XYZ file of C-alpha atoms in Angstrom:
518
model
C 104.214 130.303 98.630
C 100.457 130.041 98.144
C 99.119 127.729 95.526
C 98.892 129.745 92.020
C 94.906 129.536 90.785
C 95.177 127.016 87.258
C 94.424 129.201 84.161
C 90.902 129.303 82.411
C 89.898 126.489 80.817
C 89.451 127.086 77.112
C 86.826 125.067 75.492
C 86.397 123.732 72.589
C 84.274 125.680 71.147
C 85.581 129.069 72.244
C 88.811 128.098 70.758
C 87.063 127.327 66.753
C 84.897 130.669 67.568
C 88.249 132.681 67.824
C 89.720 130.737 65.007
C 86.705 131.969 63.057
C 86.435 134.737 64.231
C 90.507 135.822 63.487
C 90.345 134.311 59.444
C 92.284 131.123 60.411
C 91.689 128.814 57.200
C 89.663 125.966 56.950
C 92.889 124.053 56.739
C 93.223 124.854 60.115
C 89.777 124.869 61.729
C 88.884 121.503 60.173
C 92.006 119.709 62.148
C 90.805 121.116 65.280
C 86.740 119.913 64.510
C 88.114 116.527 63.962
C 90.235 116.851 67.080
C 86.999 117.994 69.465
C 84.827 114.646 67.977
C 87.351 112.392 68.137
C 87.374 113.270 72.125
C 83.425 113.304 71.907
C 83.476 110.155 70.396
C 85.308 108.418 73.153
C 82.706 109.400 75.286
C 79.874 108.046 73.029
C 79.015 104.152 73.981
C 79.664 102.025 70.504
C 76.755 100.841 67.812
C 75.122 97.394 69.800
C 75.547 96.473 65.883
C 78.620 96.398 63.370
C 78.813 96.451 59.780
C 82.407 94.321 59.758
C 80.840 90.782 60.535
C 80.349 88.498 57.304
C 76.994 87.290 56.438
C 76.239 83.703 54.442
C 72.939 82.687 52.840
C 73.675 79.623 51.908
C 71.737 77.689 54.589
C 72.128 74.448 52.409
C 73.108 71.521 54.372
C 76.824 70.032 53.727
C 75.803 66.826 51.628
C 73.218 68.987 49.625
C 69.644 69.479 49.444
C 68.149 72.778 49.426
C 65.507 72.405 52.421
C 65.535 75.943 54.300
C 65.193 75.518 57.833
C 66.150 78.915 59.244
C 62.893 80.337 57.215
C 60.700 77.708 58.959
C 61.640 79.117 62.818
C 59.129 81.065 64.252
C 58.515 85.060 63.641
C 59.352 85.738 67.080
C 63.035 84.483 66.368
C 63.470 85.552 63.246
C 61.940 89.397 63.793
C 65.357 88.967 66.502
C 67.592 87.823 64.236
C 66.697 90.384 61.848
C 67.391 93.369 64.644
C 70.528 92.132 65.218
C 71.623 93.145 61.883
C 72.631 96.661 60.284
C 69.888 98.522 58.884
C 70.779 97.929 55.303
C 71.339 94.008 56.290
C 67.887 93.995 57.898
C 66.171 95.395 54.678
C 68.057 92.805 52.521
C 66.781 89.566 54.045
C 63.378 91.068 52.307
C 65.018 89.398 49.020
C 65.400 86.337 50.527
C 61.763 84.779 50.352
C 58.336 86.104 50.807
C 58.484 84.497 54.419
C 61.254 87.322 55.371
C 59.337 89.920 53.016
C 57.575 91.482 55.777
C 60.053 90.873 58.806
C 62.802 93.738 58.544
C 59.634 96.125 58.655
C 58.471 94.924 62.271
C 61.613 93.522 63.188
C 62.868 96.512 66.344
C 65.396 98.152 64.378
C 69.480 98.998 64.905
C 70.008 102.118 62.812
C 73.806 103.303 62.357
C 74.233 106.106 59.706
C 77.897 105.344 59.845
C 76.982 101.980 57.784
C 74.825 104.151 55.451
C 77.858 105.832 54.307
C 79.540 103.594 51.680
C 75.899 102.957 50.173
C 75.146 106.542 49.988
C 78.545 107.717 48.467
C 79.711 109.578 51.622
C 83.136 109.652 53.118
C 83.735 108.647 56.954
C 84.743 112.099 57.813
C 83.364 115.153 59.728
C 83.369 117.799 56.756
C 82.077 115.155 54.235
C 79.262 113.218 56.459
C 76.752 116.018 55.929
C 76.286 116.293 52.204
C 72.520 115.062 52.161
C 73.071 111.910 50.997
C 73.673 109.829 54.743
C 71.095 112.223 55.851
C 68.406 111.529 52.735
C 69.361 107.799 53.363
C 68.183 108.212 57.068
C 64.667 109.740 56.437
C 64.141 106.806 54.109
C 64.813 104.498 56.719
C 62.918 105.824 59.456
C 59.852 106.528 57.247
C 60.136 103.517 56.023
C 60.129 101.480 59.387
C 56.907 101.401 61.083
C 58.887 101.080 64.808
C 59.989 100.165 67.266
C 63.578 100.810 66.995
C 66.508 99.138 69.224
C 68.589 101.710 68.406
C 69.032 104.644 66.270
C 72.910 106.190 65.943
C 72.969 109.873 64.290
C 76.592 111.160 64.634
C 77.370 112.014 60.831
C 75.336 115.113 59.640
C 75.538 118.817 60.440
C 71.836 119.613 61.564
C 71.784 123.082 61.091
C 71.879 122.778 57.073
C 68.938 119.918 57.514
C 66.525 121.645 60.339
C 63.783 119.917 58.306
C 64.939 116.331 58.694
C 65.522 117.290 62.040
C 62.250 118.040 62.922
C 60.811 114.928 61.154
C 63.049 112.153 62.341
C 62.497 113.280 66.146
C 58.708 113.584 65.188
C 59.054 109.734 63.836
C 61.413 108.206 66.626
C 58.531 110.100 69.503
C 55.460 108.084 67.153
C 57.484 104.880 66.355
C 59.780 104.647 69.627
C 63.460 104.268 70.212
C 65.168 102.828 73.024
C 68.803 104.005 72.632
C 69.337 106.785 70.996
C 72.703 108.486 70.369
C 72.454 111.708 68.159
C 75.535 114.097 67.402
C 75.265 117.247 65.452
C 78.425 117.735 63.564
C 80.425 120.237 62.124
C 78.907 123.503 62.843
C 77.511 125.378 65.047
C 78.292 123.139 68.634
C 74.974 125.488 70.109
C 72.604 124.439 67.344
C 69.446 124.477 69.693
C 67.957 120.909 70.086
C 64.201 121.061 69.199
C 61.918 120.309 72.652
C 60.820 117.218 71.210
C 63.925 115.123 72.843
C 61.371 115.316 75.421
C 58.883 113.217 73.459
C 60.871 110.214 73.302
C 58.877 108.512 76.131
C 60.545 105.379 75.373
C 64.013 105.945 75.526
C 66.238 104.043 78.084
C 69.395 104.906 76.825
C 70.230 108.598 75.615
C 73.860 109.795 74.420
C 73.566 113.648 72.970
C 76.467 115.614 71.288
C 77.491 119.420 70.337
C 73.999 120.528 71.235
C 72.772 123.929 72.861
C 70.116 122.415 74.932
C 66.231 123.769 74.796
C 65.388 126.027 77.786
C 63.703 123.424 80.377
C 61.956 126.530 82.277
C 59.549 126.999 78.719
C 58.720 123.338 79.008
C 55.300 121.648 80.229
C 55.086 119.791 83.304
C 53.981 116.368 81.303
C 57.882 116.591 79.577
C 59.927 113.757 81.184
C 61.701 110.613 80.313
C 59.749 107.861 82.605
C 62.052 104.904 81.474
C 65.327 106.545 80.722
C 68.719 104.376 83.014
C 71.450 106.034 80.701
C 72.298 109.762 80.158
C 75.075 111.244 78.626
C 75.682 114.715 77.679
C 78.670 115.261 75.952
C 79.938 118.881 74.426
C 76.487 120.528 75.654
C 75.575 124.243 76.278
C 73.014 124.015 79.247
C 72.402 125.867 82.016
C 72.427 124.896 85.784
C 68.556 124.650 85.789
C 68.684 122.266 82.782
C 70.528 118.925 84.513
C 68.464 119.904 87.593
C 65.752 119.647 85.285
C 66.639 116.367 83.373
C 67.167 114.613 87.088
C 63.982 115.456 88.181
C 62.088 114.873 85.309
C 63.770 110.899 84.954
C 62.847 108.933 87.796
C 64.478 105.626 87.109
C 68.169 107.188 85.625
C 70.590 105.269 86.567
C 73.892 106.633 85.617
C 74.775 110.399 84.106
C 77.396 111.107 82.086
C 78.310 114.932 81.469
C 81.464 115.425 79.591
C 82.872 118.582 78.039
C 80.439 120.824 79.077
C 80.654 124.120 77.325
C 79.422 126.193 80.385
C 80.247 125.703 83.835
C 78.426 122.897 85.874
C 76.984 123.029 88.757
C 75.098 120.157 90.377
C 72.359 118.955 92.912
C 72.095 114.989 93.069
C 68.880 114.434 93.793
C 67.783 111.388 93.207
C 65.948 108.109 94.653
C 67.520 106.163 90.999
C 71.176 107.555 90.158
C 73.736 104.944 90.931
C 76.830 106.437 88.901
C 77.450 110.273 88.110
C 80.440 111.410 85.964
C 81.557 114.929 85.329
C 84.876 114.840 82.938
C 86.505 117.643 80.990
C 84.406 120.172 82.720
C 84.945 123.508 84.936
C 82.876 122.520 87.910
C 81.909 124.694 90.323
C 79.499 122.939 92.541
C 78.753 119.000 92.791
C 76.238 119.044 96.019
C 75.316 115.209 96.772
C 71.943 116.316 98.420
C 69.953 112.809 98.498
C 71.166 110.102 96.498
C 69.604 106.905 98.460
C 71.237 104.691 95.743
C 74.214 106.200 94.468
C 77.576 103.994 94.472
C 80.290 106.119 92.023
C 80.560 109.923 91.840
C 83.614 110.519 89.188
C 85.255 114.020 88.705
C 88.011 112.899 85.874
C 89.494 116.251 84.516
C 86.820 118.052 86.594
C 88.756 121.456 87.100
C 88.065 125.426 88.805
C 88.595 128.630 87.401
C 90.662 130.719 88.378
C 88.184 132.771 90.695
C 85.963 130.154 91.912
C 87.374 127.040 93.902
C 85.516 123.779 92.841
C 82.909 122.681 96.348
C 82.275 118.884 96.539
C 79.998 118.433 98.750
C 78.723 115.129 100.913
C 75.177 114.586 102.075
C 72.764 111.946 102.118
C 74.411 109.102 100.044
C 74.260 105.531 101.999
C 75.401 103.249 99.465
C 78.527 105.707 97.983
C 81.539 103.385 97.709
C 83.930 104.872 94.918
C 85.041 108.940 94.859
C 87.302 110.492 92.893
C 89.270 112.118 91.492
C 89.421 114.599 94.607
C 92.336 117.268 94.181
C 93.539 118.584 97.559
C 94.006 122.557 96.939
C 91.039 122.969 94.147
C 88.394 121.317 95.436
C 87.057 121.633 98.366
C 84.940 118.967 100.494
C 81.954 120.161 102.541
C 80.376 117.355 104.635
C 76.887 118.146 106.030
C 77.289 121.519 107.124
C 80.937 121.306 108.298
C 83.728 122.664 105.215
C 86.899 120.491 105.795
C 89.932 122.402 106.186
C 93.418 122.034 107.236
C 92.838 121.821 111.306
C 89.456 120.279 110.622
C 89.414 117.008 112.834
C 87.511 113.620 112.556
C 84.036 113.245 114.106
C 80.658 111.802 113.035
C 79.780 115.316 111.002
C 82.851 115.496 108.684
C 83.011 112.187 107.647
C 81.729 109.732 104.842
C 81.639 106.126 106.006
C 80.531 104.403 103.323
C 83.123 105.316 100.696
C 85.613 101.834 100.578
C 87.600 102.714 97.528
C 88.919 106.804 97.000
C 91.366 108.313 94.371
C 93.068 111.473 94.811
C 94.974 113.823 92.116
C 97.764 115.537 94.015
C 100.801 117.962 92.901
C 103.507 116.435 96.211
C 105.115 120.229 94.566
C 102.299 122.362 96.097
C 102.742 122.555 99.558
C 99.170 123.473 100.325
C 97.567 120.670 98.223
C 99.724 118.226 99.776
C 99.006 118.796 103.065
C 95.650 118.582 102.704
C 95.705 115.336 101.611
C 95.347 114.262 105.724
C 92.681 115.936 105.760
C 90.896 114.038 103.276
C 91.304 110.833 104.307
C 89.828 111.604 107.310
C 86.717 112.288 105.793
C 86.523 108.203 104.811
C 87.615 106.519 107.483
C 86.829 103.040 105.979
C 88.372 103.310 102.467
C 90.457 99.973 101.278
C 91.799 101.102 98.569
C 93.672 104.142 98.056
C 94.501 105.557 94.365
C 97.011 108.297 94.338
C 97.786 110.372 90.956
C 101.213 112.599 91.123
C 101.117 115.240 89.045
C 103.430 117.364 87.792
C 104.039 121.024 88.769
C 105.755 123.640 86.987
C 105.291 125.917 89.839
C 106.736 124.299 92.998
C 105.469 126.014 96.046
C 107.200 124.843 99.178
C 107.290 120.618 98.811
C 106.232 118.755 102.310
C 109.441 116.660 103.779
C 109.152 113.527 106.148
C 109.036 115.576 108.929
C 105.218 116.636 108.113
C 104.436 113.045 107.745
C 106.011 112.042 110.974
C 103.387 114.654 112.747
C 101.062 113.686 111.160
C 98.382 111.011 113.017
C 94.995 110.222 113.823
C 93.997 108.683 110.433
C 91.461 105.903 111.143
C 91.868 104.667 107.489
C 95.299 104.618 107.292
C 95.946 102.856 110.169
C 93.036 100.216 110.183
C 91.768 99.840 106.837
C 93.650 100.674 103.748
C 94.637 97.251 102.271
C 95.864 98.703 99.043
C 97.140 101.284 97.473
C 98.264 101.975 93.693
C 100.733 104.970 93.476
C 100.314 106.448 89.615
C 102.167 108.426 87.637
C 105.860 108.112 90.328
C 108.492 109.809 89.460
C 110.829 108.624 92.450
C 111.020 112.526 94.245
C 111.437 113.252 97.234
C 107.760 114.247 98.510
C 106.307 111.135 96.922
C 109.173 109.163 98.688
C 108.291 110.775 101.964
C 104.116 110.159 101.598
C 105.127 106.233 100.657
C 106.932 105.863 104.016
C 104.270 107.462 105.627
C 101.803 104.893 104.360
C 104.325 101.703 104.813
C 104.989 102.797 108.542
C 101.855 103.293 109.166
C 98.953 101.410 107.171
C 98.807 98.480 109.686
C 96.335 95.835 107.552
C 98.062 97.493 104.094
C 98.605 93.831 101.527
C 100.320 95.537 98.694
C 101.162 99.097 97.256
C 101.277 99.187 93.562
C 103.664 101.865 92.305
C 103.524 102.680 88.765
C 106.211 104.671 87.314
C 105.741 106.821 83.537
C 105.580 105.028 80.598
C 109.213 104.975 79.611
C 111.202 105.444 82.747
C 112.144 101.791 83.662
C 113.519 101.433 80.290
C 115.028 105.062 79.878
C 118.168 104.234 82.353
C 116.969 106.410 85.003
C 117.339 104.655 88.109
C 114.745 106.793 90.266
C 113.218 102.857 90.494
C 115.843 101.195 91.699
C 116.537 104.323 94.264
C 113.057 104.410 95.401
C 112.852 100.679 95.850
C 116.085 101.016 98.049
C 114.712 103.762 99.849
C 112.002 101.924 100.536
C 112.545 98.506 101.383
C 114.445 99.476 104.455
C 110.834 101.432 106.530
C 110.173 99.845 109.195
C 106.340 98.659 107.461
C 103.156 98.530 109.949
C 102.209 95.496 108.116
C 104.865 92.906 107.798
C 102.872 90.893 105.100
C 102.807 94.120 102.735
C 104.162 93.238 99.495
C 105.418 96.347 97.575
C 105.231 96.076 93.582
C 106.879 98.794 90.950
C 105.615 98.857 87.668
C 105.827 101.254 84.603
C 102.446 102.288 83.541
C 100.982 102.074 80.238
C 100.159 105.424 79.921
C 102.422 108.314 78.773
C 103.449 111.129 81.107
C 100.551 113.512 81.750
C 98.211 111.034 79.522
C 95.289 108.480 80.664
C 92.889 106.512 79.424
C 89.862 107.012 81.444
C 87.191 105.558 80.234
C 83.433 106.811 80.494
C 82.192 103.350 79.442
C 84.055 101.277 82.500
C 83.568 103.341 84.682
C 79.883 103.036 84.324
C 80.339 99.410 84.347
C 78.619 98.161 87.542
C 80.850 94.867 87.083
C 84.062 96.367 86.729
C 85.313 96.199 90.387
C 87.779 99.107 90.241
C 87.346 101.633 87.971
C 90.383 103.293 88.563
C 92.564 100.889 87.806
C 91.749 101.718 84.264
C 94.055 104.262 84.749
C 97.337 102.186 85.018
């Protein structure tokens, strides 16, 4: 039984346009807004500045006196101490003395409009954010401020009713300068075209942008680019193909790109001499084409799904220093590397392999017998992974599950045999085609330390004993590695849920992503 295509992927936004567009209530609609930010805000990096932490004055010492020593430090420290404060903090140490008077105005700047909201009478809520008042309180502040600013956070007013104040604070942040800037438009519409002056923010080095249509990059002038720009993230964005081409061409040092949520289909050519982490999440993909990436290290396809017509290519070029892939799903997407599409018969050489990849996470349904079997043929594309995540997902269309038989044909894979040293097994269930891919690896994996199975939240404690059977099972295989310790676990995370994070994973010290997943 062949492999039945997934359905469409409904968005978002096409999902609140039929609401609309059938009378559903605002009772309803609202609910579903606050539903589609709260998953765009997980994708958003937080405010480098909070509102929570206590401040003192008193800088008296303990036995008395009233000498003030931290006004007597030089400008230089005190213009930092100042930016490291809230943006109505910062303006209050004017009070303080006529030494600070000055300070908050040339002091780089963090501006949150989330802190704004108490002072300005605004609720911390979606359908109450965009009144006028957060957004009055913002043009005050960035008029006010003659620049530079640290960073500016806009996630709290609907843009369309204020096209003015758009306009004028991306007019001041291009004159004054911003380095991180993370703007949202919120509630309504998620295509609310984003004026081409984005593009004048020459000083940006950190960009986060939310429920935008984007402005058509084919209109734009040559001179349009972000020179210093190492973070992008594009979250909930209507762009074309042309667009992201577009934005990687036109940022030479980017370091890491972030699209999440897309509301049109993506399809992408890494080109790059900067990039060093891509991540596509939440997105119908048709095409991720790694063309020349000289430094890229993590291409991430979380969520990163086909339509029903068109399969999902991931393809492998020029990419040196690429050590962590996934997730790859046998049976939707399929791997092209070089010139050569891998398929089921497709055999190891020196043009259909990736050598450089050490760590590799695949999403497979064991209930689909023609995902499953392809997983051989993915591994043999990385012949030098070391660690080895595997997700099992659920099916509710079983098609034909592989049996040990399969596995005991199977051979020939350099990686298994010479170089996986771990493996984490998410999301077990204890059946009988995961069973049969364990003892593969255990009889096989001849360096393997430790295998990591993680079981659904819930099941060690439900009474089931598809734990206890599986450990059974498996602690009499005859292991390739005698010094393999095997480890079962219940995960943290709820069947069918995870908590990927966008953030870690573009963590160049985090040593694993994927382990986030557990």
């Amino acid at each position: 039984m062949e492999r039945q295509p997934p359905p469409p992927l409904i968005t978002m936004e096409t999902m609140l346009h039929q609401m609309a567009s059938h009378g559903v209530g605002a009772e309803m609609v609202n609910p579903a807004m606050d539903l589609m930010y709260d998953l765009l805000h997980s994708f958003l990096p937080c405010p480098s500045v909070s509102a929570a932490s206590s401040l003192s004055a008193d800088c008296s010492p303990s036995g008395g006196g009233s000498e003030d020593r931290l006004s007597a430090l030089p400008d230089a420290i005190l213009r930092n101490v100042v930016s490291r404060l809230p943006a109505k903090d910062a303006a209050r140490t004017a009070v303080l003395s006529s030494r600070w008077r000055p300070l908050w105005r040339s002091a780089p700047l963090a501006l949150v409009d989330a802190h704004l909201l108490q002072s300005a009478g605004g609720e911390d809520s979606p359908h109450h954010a965009g009144t006028g008042s957060v957004t009055a309180a913002v043009s005050r502040v960035l008029e006010a401020h003659r620049g530079p600013f640290r960073c500016v956070n806009l996630t709290r007013s609907s843009m369309g009713a204020h096209r003015a104040e758009l306009a004028l604070w991306l007019d001041l942040l291009a004159v004054k300068g911003v380095e991180e800037f993370v703007f949202v438009n919120r509630p309504w519409p998620l295509d609310f075209p984003l004026p081409t002056t984005i593009f004048s923010l020459a000083s940006v080095k950190r960009l986060y942008l939310g429920a935008w249509g984007f402005p058509n990059t084919s209109a734009l002038p040559r001179g349009k680019a972000f020179p210093h720009l190492l973070e992008l993230g594009l979250g909930c964005i209507a762009m074309e193909d042309r667009d992201l081409n577009f934005l990687l061409a036109r940022s030479p040092v980017l370091q890491t790109l972030v699209v999440y949520a897309s509301q049109k289909y993506v399809k992408l050519r890494i080109i790059s001499r900067s990039l060093r982490c891509v991540q596509l999440c939440m997105c119908i993909v048709h095409d991720v084409s790694v063309v020349d990436a000289q430094r890229l290290e993590r291409l991430f396809l979380w969520e990163a799904t086909s339509d029903e017509k068109v399969g999902t290519r991931v393809k492998f070029g020029h990419a040196p220093k690429l050590r962590f892939v996934g997730y790859l799903m046998p049976g939707v997407h399929v791997l092209e590397v070089g010139n050569t599409i891998i398929k089921a018969e497709t055999r190891a050489s020196p043009r259909t392999i990736v050598p450089s990849v050490k760590t590799l996470a695949l999403n497979v349904h064991f209930g689909v017998r023609n995902e499953a079997k392809m997983i051989p043929c993915f591994l043999r594309c990385f012949p030098n992974i070391e660690t080895l995540h595997i997700k099992s997902e659920e099916t509710d269309q079983p098609a034909g599950k592989l049996n040990q038989k399969f596995w005991k044909e199977t051979s020939g894979i350099e990686c298994v045999q010479s170089h996986i040293r771990e493996m984490v097994f998410h999301e077990c269930r204890g059946e009988r085609s995961e069973l049969a891919f364990l003892k593969f690896i255990l009889e096989n994996a001849q360096v393997l330390r430790e295998v990591v199975i993680l079981f659904v939240k819930g099941s060690l404690s439900s009474g089931d004993n598809a734990a206890a059977k599986l450990n059974k099972d498996l602690s009499s295989v005859k292991k390739a590695s005698e010094n393999c310790r095997l480890v079962i676990l219940e995960s943290s995370i709820s069947r069918g849920g995870t908590c990927w994070s966008c953030k870690v994973a573009s963590d160049f010290d985090v040593a694993d992503p994927f382990y986030c997943c557990c």
